Amino acid sequence: MSRLEAHTRSIPGMLSWTLMLVGLSLLAVTAAAGGKDGSGAGEVTLPVADYHRLQAQAEAARARAQALSDAAEAPIHALVSYRLFVRIEDGGAILEARYEVERRGTPAKPVPLAVAGLPTGATVEPADAGASLHRDGGSMVLVAPKSGRYTVIVTSRARLASPVGAIQLPATGAPVASAVVDLPAELDWRCEGAVPVVASDESRGAPWTADDGPAPGRQRVHLALSRASRHLLEVSSRVDTRDADRLLAHTEVVTIVELGRDSMARRDIVTYDVSRGELASFEVDLPNGFDLDQVATDEGPSSAWPEGDRLTVPRTQRLDDAGHVMLESRPLPLGDVLPLAPITPGPPPRAHYLVLAPSIAADVTPEPAAAWRRVDLDDLPSYVGGDVAAVGPSAAWRLLDTGGAAPSLRIRALPAADVSQAQLADRRTTTLMTQEGTLVHRDVLEIERPSGHLDWSLTPGLELWSVTVDGQAVRPVERGGVLAIPLAFGGRSRATVEMVTRGFSPLGSKRQALELSLPSPRAAVRVHRWRLLLPESHRYRFAEGTLWPAEPRREIRSTSGGAFTAVKLPPRSQGVAGQVVDPDGSPLPGVTVTLVGGSPQRWTVTTDSNGHYRLLDVPKGRYTLRAELAGFDTVKATARIPGTGVAERNLRMPFGEIQEAIMVTSAFEMEDRRIPAEADAADPEQTLRSLRTGLASGVKPLRIEVPEEGKLLTLVGALPPGEVTVSLEVRPERR
């Protein structure tokens, strides 16, 4: 018998011996107490305090035995069952997947959960167990710190070009896997490899109905899925053999409008989905005023030309699946109104979409307003995804009932923006890292003379969560991996941009190097403050980075409501302070100010965004101040430090030789109380209070567990490089 088996088998015996000893102690105390108060045989009189003490000892013995039993148990981190509910509706499918995950023993390992469709929401039960979900490509990952059984519910959606289409069901690896498909009664289904089963009580509680059977006009299919294989759920229209020679096809129209500096162009793409029969040609009715320039199909360019308002485009091969025809009009001069009378293909379209792709700043509104509904770019037909992405889309609408009015696009070109004048005066970043490794970066930028747009680059592993400009939610435009955030136009002298990103970087149980990087704005930043709120369970040491620690590094703990509160700094005594300006009197940030005396010791600091500096804890005496900044002549001045108080010494720096770049990465003092309180919006207590309410930017719920205690590291820098990174040496706290 192995040592582990012997240890495991001895646990029940240990528990029995422990309880027996507690019982004997109880009898001994009882015997000692018996007779003193006249109690008879079989009766026990015991002080309440002794009774509770013995009871606590028995409970502690049981807990120790259970802990030993859990430690001897083989670790389990697995998906034990998977149930999928699918509802087929007009134009798509709604899915809800329920995962049962078992977590036993240590160490904890993430459990991957394969997801069908595009995830739209997720929950974990029990909610108070500290488990969290993370996106990993097209899957989800469950991290459960405690042993137990967890239920994960993931909702998603899948797009179908019509009620006819297919949905890919992933291989989950669960020993028990099933699916319930609810679809219209007139549709057929096919799922190769899945086994139809008789309905059971497990079908109850589906998200679309509370009764036992399908709704009128619908059918429900129960399938047993293979744990190791993917399944393709195919849905098709039921074919009547008497109508087999008739054509059954569906069409959708996507109109793309491109706005240039001096012209605007329209392109219409008609997609065809043939489920029965064949198409030998495409027929399209053109609206009045449509000046056709080019025609192309999925087979290539076409020389077809309209006869009157009817365009017939013959095909080389008959179409029996999916295809398209694209009609491009001649460019028109940029004007105030662009008519958008829709083209009409045969068969009539199921949906008509409008996509806007501007290359200029303009205020664009489709009219009449009641005839258009704003949609997400992901809602467009997947067949035209490549053509739409190539033009850089910014917005999309779906055409509803126009009520007889002619649809149009009203365009108001905005003044050309001088992006070169936009300056990032201040950047404040707060990074929260949870015990499970979730990273949340909150960036707040103060921009002077905002115009045009601000470009950002996201580092690999970071996910954009939300963006606001002056408190208003905006949607960035992604082009070539760069996010373009539109700024306010006209009149405003400043703008505040807030961006929240999320990532994942787990902390291990051994010494490791933690590399963190932030999103990079494509503009120079004068001053950058970065506060990292790190888990209490580890120790950290700054190794290197583009910003430098602001002394002293401080430990923070919870004092009320879980908010982080910093330890107060010791009072400072005498020193020198002042402001550094250029010849015109404008503040100079990023100036290196050095104080040198008779001793070898020297003090160095960097001016903040307003050109201020402070050097404290300096002994009384006479010193030399030296101010240095690339592009300016070095300035020297004399400073007298009094016995008490702070001397004031302002400096003016003349222009020097022209430099191509100015790069300063020195740390600067953060305790200047003359900076307005509202300028420090990255205060840890305020930031964590907003995170604890479950919202970031007031735009999108951010579900994270904010720790009750942690450690704070503050990094600062003036005129930092474009890519801001930090490397920390991390090791677990000794217990």
GROMACS .gro file of C-alpha atoms in nm, residues 143 334 339 486:
model
    4
  143VAL     CA    1  -1.093   3.046  -1.356
  334LEU     CA    2  -1.986   6.665  -5.303
  339PRO     CA    3  -3.061   6.058  -5.331
  486PRO     CA    4  -1.315   6.118  -3.324
   0.00000   0.00000   0.00000
